[in-house]
Tab-separated table of C-alpha atoms in Angstrom:
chain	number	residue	atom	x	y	z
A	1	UNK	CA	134.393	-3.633	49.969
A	2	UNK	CA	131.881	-5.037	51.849
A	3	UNK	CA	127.611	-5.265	50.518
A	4	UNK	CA	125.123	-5.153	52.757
A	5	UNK	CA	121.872	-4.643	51.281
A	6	UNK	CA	121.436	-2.028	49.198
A	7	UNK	CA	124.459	-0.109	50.556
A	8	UNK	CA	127.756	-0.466	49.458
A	9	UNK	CA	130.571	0.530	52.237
A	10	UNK	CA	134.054	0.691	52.528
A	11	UNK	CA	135.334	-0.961	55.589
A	12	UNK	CA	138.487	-2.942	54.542
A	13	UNK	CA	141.215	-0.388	54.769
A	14	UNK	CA	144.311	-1.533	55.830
A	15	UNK	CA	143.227	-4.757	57.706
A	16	UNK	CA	143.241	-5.435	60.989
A	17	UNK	CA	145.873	-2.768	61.973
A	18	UNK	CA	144.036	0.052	61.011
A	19	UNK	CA	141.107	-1.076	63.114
A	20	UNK	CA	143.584	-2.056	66.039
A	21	UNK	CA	145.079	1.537	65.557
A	22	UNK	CA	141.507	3.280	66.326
A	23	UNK	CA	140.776	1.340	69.153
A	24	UNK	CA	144.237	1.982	70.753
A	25	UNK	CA	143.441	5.370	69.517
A	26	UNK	CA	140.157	5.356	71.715
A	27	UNK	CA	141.629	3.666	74.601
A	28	UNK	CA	144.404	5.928	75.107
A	29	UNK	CA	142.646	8.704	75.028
A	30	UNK	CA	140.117	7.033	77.843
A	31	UNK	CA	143.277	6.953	80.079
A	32	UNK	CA	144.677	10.055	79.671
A	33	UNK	CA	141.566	11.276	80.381
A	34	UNK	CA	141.446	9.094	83.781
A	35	UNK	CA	145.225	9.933	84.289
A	36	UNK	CA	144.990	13.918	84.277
A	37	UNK	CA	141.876	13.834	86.008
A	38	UNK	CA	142.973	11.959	88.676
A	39	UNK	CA	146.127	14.845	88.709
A	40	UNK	CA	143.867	17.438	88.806
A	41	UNK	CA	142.007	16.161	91.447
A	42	UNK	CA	145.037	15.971	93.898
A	43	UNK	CA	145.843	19.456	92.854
A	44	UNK	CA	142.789	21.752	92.836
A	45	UNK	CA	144.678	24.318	92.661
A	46	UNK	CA	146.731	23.514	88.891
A	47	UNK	CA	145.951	24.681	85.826
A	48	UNK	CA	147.571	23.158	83.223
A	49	UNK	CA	145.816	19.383	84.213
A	50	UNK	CA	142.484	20.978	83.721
A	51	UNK	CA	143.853	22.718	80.949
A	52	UNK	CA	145.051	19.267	79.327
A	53	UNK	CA	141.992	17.388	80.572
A	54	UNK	CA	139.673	19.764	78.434
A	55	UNK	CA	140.971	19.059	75.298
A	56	UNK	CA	140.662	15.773	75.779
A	57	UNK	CA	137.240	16.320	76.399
A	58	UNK	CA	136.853	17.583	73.063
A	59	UNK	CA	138.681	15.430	71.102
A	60	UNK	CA	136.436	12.493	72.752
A	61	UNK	CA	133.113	15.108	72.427
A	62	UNK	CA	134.617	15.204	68.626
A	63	UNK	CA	134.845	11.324	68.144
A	64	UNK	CA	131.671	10.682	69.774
A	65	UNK	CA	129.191	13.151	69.596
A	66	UNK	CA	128.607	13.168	72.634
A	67	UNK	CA	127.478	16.915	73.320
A	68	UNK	CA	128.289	16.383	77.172
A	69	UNK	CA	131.704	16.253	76.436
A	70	UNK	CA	131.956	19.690	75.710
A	71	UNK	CA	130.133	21.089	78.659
A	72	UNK	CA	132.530	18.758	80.790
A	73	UNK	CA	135.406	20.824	78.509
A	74	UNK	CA	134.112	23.935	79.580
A	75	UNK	CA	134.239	22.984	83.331
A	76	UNK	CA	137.325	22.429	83.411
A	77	UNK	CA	138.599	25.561	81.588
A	78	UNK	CA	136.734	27.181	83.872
A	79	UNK	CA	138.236	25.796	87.108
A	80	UNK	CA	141.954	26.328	85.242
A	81	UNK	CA	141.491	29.919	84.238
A	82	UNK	CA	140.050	30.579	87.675
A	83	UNK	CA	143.157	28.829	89.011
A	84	UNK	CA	145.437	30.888	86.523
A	85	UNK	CA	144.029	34.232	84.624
A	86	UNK	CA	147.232	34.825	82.754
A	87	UNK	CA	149.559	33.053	80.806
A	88	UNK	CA	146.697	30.412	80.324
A	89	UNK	CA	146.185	30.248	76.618
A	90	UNK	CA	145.363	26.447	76.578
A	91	UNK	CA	142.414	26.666	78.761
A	92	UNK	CA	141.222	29.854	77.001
A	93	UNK	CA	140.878	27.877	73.627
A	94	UNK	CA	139.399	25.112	75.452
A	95	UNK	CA	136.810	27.312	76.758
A	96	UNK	CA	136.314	29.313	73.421
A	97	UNK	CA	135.560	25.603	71.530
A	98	UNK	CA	133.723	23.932	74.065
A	99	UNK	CA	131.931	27.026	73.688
A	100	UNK	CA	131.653	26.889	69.929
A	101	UNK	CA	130.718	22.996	70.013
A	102	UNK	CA	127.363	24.532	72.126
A	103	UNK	CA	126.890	26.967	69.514
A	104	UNK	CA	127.322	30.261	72.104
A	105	UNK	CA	128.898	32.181	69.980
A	106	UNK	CA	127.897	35.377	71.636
A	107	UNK	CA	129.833	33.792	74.646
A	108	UNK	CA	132.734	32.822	72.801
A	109	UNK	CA	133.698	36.355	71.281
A	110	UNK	CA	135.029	38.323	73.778
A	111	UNK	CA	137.239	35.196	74.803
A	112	UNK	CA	138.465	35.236	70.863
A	113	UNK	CA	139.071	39.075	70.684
A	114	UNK	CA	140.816	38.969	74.052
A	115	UNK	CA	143.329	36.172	72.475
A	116	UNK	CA	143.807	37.929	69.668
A	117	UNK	CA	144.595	40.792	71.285
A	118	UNK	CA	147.048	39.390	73.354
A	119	UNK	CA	149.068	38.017	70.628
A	120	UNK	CA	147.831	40.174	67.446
A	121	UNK	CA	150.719	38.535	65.214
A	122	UNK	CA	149.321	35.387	65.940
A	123	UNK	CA	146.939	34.353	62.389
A	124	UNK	CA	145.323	31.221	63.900
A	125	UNK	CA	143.817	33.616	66.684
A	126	UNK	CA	142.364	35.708	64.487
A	127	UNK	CA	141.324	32.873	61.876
A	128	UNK	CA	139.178	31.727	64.787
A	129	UNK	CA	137.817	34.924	65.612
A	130	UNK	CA	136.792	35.584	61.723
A	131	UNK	CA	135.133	32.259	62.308
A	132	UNK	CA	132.960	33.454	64.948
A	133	UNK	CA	131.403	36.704	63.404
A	134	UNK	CA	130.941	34.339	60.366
A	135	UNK	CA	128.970	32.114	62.399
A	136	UNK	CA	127.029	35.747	64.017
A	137	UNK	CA	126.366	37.060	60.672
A	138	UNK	CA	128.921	40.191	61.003
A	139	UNK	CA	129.684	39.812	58.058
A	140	UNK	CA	131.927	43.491	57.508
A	141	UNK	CA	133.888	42.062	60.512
A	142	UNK	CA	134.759	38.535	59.206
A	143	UNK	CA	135.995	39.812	55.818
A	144	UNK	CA	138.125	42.571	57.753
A	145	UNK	CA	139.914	39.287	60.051
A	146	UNK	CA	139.996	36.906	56.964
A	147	UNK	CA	141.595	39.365	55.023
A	148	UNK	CA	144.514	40.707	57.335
A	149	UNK	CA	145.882	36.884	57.435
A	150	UNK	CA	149.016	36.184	56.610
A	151	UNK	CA	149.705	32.715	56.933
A	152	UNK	CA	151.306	29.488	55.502
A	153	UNK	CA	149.682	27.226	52.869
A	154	UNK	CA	148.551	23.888	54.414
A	155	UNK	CA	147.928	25.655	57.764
A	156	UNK	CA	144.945	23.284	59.137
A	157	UNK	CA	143.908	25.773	61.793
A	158	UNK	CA	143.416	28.675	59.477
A	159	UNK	CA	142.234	27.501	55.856
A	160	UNK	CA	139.374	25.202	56.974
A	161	UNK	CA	138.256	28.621	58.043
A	162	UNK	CA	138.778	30.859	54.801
A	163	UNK	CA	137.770	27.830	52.628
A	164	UNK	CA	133.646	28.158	54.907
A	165	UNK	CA	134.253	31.824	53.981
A	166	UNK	CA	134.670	32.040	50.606
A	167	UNK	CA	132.198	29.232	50.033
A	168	UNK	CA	129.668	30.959	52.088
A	169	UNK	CA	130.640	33.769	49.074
A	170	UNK	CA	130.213	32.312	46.752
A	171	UNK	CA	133.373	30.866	45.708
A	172	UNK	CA	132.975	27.121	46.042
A	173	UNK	CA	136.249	26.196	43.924
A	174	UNK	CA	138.305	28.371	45.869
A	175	UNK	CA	136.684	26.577	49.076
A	176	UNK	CA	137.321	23.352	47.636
A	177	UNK	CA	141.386	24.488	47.030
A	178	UNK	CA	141.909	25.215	50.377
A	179	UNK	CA	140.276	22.446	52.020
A	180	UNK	CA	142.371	19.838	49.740
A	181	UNK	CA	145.248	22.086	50.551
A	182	UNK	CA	145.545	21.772	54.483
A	183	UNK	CA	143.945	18.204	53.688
A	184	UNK	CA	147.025	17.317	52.531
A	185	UNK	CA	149.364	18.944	55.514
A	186	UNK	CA	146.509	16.343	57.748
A	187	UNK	CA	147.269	13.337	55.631
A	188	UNK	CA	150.883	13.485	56.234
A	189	UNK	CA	150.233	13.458	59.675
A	190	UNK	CA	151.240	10.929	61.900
A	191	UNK	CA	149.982	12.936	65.207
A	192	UNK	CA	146.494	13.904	64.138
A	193	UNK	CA	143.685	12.053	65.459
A	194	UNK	CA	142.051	9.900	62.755
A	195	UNK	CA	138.509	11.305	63.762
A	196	UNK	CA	139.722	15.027	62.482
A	197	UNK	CA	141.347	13.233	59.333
A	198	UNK	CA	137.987	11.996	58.782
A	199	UNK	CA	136.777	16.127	59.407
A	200	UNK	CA	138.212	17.381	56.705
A	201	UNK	CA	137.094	14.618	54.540
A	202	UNK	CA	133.590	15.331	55.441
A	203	UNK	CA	134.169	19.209	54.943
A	204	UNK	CA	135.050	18.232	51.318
A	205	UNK	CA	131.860	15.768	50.674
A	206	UNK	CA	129.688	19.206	52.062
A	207	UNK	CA	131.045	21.336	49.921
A	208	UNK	CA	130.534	18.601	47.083
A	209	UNK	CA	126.852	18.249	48.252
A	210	UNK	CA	126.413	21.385	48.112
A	211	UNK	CA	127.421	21.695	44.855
A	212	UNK	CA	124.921	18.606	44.282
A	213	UNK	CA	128.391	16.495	42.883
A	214	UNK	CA	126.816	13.351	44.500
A	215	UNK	CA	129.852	11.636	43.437
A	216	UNK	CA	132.600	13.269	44.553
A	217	UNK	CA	130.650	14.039	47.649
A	218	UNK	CA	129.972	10.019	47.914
A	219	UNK	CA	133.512	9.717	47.413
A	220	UNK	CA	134.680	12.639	50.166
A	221	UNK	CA	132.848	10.616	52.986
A	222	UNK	CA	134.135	7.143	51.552
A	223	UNK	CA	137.674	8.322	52.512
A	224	UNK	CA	136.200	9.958	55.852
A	225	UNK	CA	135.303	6.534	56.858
A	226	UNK	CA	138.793	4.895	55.667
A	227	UNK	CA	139.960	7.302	58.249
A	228	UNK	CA	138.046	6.642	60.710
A	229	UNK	CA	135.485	3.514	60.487
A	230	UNK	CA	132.077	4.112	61.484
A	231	UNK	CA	132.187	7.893	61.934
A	232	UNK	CA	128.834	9.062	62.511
A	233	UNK	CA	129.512	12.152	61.254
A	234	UNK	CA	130.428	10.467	57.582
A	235	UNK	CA	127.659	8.280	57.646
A	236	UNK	CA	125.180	10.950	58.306
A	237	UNK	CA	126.447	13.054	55.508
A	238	UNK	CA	126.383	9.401	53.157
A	239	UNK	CA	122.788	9.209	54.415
A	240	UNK	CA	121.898	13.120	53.644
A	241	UNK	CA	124.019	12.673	49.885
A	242	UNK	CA	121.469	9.272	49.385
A	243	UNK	CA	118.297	10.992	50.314
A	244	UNK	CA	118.660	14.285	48.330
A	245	UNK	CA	119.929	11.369	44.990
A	246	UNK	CA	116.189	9.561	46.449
A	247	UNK	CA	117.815	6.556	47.096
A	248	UNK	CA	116.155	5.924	50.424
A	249	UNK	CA	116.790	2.748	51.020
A	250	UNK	CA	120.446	3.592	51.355
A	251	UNK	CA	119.629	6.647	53.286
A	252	UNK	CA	117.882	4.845	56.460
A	253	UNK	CA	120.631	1.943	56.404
A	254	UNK	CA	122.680	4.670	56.105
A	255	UNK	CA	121.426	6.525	58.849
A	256	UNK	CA	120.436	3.828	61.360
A	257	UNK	CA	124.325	2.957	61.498
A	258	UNK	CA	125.217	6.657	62.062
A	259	UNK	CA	122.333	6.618	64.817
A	260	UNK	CA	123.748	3.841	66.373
A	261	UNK	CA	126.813	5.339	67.045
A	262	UNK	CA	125.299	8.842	68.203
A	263	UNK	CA	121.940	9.599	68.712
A	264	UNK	CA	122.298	12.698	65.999
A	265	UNK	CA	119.050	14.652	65.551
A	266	UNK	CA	119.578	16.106	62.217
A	267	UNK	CA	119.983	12.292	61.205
A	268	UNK	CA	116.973	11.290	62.946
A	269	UNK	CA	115.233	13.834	60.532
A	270	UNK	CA	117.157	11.948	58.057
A	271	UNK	CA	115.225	8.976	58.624
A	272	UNK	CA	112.308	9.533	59.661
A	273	UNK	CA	111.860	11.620	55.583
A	274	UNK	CA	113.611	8.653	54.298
A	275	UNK	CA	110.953	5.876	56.020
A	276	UNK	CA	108.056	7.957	54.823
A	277	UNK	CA	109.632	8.355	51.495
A	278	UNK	CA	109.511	4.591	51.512
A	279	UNK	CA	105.779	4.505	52.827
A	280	UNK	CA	106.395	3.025	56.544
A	281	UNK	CA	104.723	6.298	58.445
A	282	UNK	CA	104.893	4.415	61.229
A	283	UNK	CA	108.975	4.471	61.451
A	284	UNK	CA	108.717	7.694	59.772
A	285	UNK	CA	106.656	9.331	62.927
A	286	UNK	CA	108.826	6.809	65.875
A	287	UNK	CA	112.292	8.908	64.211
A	288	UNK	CA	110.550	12.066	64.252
A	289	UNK	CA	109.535	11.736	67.868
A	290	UNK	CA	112.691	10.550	68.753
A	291	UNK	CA	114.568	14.039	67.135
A	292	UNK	CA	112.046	15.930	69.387
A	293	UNK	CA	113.553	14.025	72.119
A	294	UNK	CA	117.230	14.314	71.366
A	295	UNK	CA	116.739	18.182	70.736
A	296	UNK	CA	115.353	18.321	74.442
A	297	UNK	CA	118.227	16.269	76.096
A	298	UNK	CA	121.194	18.331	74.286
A	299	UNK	CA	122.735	21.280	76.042
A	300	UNK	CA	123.299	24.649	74.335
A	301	UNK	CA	121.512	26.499	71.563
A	302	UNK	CA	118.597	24.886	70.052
A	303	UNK	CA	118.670	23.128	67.186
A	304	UNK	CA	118.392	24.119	63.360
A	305	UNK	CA	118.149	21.131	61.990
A	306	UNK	CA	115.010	20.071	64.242
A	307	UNK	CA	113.314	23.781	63.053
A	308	UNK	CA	114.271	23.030	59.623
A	309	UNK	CA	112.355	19.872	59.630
A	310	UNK	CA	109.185	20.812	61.607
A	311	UNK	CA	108.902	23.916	58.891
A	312	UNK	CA	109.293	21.348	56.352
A	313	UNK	CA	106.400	18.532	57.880
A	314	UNK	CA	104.210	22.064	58.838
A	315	UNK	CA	104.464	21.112	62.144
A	316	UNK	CA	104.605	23.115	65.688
A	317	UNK	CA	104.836	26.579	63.174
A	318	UNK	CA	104.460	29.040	66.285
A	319	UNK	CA	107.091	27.395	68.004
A	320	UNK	CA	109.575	27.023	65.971
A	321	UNK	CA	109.039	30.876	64.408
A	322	UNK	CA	109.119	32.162	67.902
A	323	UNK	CA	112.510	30.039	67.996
A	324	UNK	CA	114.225	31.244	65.020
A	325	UNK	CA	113.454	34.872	65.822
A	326	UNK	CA	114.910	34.902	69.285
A	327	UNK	CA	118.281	32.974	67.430
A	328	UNK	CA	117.731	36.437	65.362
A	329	UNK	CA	118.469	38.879	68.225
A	330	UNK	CA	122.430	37.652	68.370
A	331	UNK	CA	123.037	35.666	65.485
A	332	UNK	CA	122.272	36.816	61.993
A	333	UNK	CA	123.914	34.885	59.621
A	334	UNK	CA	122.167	34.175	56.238
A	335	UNK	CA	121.023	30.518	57.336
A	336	UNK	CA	119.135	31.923	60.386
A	337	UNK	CA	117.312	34.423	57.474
A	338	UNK	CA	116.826	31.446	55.581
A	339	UNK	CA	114.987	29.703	58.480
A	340	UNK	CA	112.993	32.658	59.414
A	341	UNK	CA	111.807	33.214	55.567
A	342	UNK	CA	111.475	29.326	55.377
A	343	UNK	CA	108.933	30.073	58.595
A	344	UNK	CA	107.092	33.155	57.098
A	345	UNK	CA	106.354	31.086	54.205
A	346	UNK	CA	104.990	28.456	56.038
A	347	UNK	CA	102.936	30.824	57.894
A	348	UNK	CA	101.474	32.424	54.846
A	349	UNK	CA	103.616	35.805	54.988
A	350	UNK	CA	105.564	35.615	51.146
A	351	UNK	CA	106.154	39.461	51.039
A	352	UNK	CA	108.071	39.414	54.510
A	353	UNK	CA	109.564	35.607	53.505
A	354	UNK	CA	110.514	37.807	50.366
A	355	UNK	CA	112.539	40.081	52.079
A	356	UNK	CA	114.136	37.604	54.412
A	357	UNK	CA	115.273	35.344	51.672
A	358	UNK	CA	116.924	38.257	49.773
A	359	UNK	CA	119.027	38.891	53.354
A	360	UNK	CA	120.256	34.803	53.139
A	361	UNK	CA	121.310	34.999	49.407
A	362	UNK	CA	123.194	38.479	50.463
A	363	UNK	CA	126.876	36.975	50.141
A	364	UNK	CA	125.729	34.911	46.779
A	365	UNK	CA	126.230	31.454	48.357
A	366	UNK	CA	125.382	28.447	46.328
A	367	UNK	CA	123.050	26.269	48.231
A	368	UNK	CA	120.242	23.648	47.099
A	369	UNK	CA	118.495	24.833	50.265
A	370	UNK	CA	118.761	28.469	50.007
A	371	UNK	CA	117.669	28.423	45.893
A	372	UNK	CA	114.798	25.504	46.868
A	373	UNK	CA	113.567	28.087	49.849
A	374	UNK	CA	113.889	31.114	47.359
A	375	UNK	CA	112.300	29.634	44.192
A	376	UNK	CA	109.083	28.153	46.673
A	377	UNK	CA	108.912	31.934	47.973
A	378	UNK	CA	109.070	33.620	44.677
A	379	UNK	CA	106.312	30.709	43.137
A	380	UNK	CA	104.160	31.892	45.854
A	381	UNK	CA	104.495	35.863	45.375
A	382	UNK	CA	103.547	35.367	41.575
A	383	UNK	CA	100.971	33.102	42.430
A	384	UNK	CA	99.553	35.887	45.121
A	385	UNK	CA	100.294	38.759	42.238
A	386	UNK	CA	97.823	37.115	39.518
């Protein structure tokens, strides 16, 4: 253990091996990224380089957070399935997840049905495409894919999937049994990167936080960052578990490590409620300029996390409703209802929030957010009714 401050981290793992291990880890990813595209750039006609070149664009998009990474990933599948249209599978799911990392779901569909369809018997293929009409709301559709899988227990690529599913039902133990199982398939691993060790750690602590087990959740991340020190991922969930426990101290050292390892901007809202929970405005207000900022520089869909905090500081209302609804046209899963109630409260509308709430707790999920959103709406209706 190591104490800085108010924080205590674990950063000792295995010595100086495990540490020497990432950074090789890092490094040789750097040159196979250098090697393959210097191989694709004396063929321009290949496929599989670009192919091979995307994925590592995504495992380094993955480590880093950097969201250019994944745009660069979906170059290059590009350029290899315009190279090679069939018998390309690799770049297709390298163009399908770079897509997902963007949030473009709409995008990414036909790419998963069309891989599914090509190999029907396949259940990762249509794990992922259950995935996306989870992420679009279809609902009907999801529990139709989910439930035609027949599949392996400890299978990382499909029960990561079912475990969002049935928590997103409800079913939070079940979730919770399914990520420990194909947790434990990842452990034994001696070929998976250490940053998605630390992924399925930190899919654990959510579901924990969730369940507001600050503990276990605490503990979750913990072991995310024995897997993979300094994961800004982990230490913007620690920092998330310390605010909602109003430790806030914690939460901005907390934070202000994750942000210096990726400029995150649902951190940066992080902060900037921790700092005023503390009574500095002035940080507060720099970190919630600076989200504003790191919204506008990333590629893709906007950003939920920077509505979700404006609605919450009453800030740039028109905007951000005029956001959420156009999100609503394609993608209507229950947390895009629970931002567009969130914003008709805000605005003063509880009858409509009313009915928007009751489409986000459709599935029963079990979320601080969603019941904190609901109960404020219902207060309000009563209050309007007396």
């Amino acid at each position: 253990m190591r104490i800085i401050g108010v924080v205590t981290l674990v950063v000792v793992l295995s010595g100086a091996e495990v540490l020497h291990a990432q950074a090789t880890e890092s490094e040789i990813r750097d040159a196979d990224i250098a090697f393959f595209s210097q191989r694709a750039a004396r063929d321009p006609s290949g496929a599989m380089d670009l192919a091979r070149l995307g994925a590592l664009y995504l495992e380094r998009g993955r480590a880093t957070g950097d969201p250019r990474d994944a745009v660069l990933a979906e170059q290059v599948a590009r350029r290899s399935l315009k190279n090679r249209s069939n018998r390309n599978v690799g770049a297709l799911q390298v163009l399908q997840s770079s897509l997902l990392s963007q949030h473009r779901f709409t995008e990414a569909m036909p790419l998963a049905i069309a891989a599914r369809d090509a190999d029907p018997e396949n259940p990762a293929l249509r794990a992922a495409l259950g995935e996306i009409q989870m992420e679009l709301g279809q609902y009907d559709s999801a529990r139709v894919s989910f439930a035609s899988l027949r599949y392996t227990p400890g299978d990382a690529s499909i029960e990561p999937r079912l475990a969002r599913w049935a928590e997103l039902n409800g079913d939070s133990e079940k979730a919770l049994r399914l990520m420990r199982s194909s947790m434990r398939a990842i452990e034994k691993s001696t070929t998976t990167p250490a940053e998605q060790k630390a992924w399925f750690w930190l899919r654990v602590g959510d579901i924990e936080l969730r369940r507001e087990h600050f503990k276990s959740a605490d503990s979750a991340y913990l072991n995310g960052l024995r897997a993979h020190p300094d994961d800004y991922r982990v230490l913007s969930a620690l920092a998330r578990s310390a605010l909602a426990q109003a430790k806030y101290s914690r939460a901005a050292f907390l934070g202000e490590k994750a942000i210096a390892v990726t400029l995150d901007p649902a951190t940066l809202g992080t902060l900037s409620d921790a700092w005023l929970a503390l009574g500095d405005t002035a940080k507060s207000a720099e970190y919630a300029n600076a989200l504003d900022v790191a919204v506008k520089g990333q590629p893709g869909a906007y950003h939920r996390a920077w509505s979700l905090f404006l609605l919450d500081h009453n800030r740039r209302l028109t905007v951000v409703s005029q956001k959420i609804r156009e999100e609503l046209t394609t993608r209507k899963d229950i947390y895009a209802y629970d931002l567009y109630a969130w914003s008709l409260h805000k605005q003063g509308r509880d009858r409509d929030a009313e009915l928007a709430m009751e489409k986000a707790l459709s599935l029963g999920t079990r979320d601080p957010l969603l019941a904190r959103h609901s109960a404020a709406i219902q207060s309000a209706v009563r209050t309007a009714n007396e």
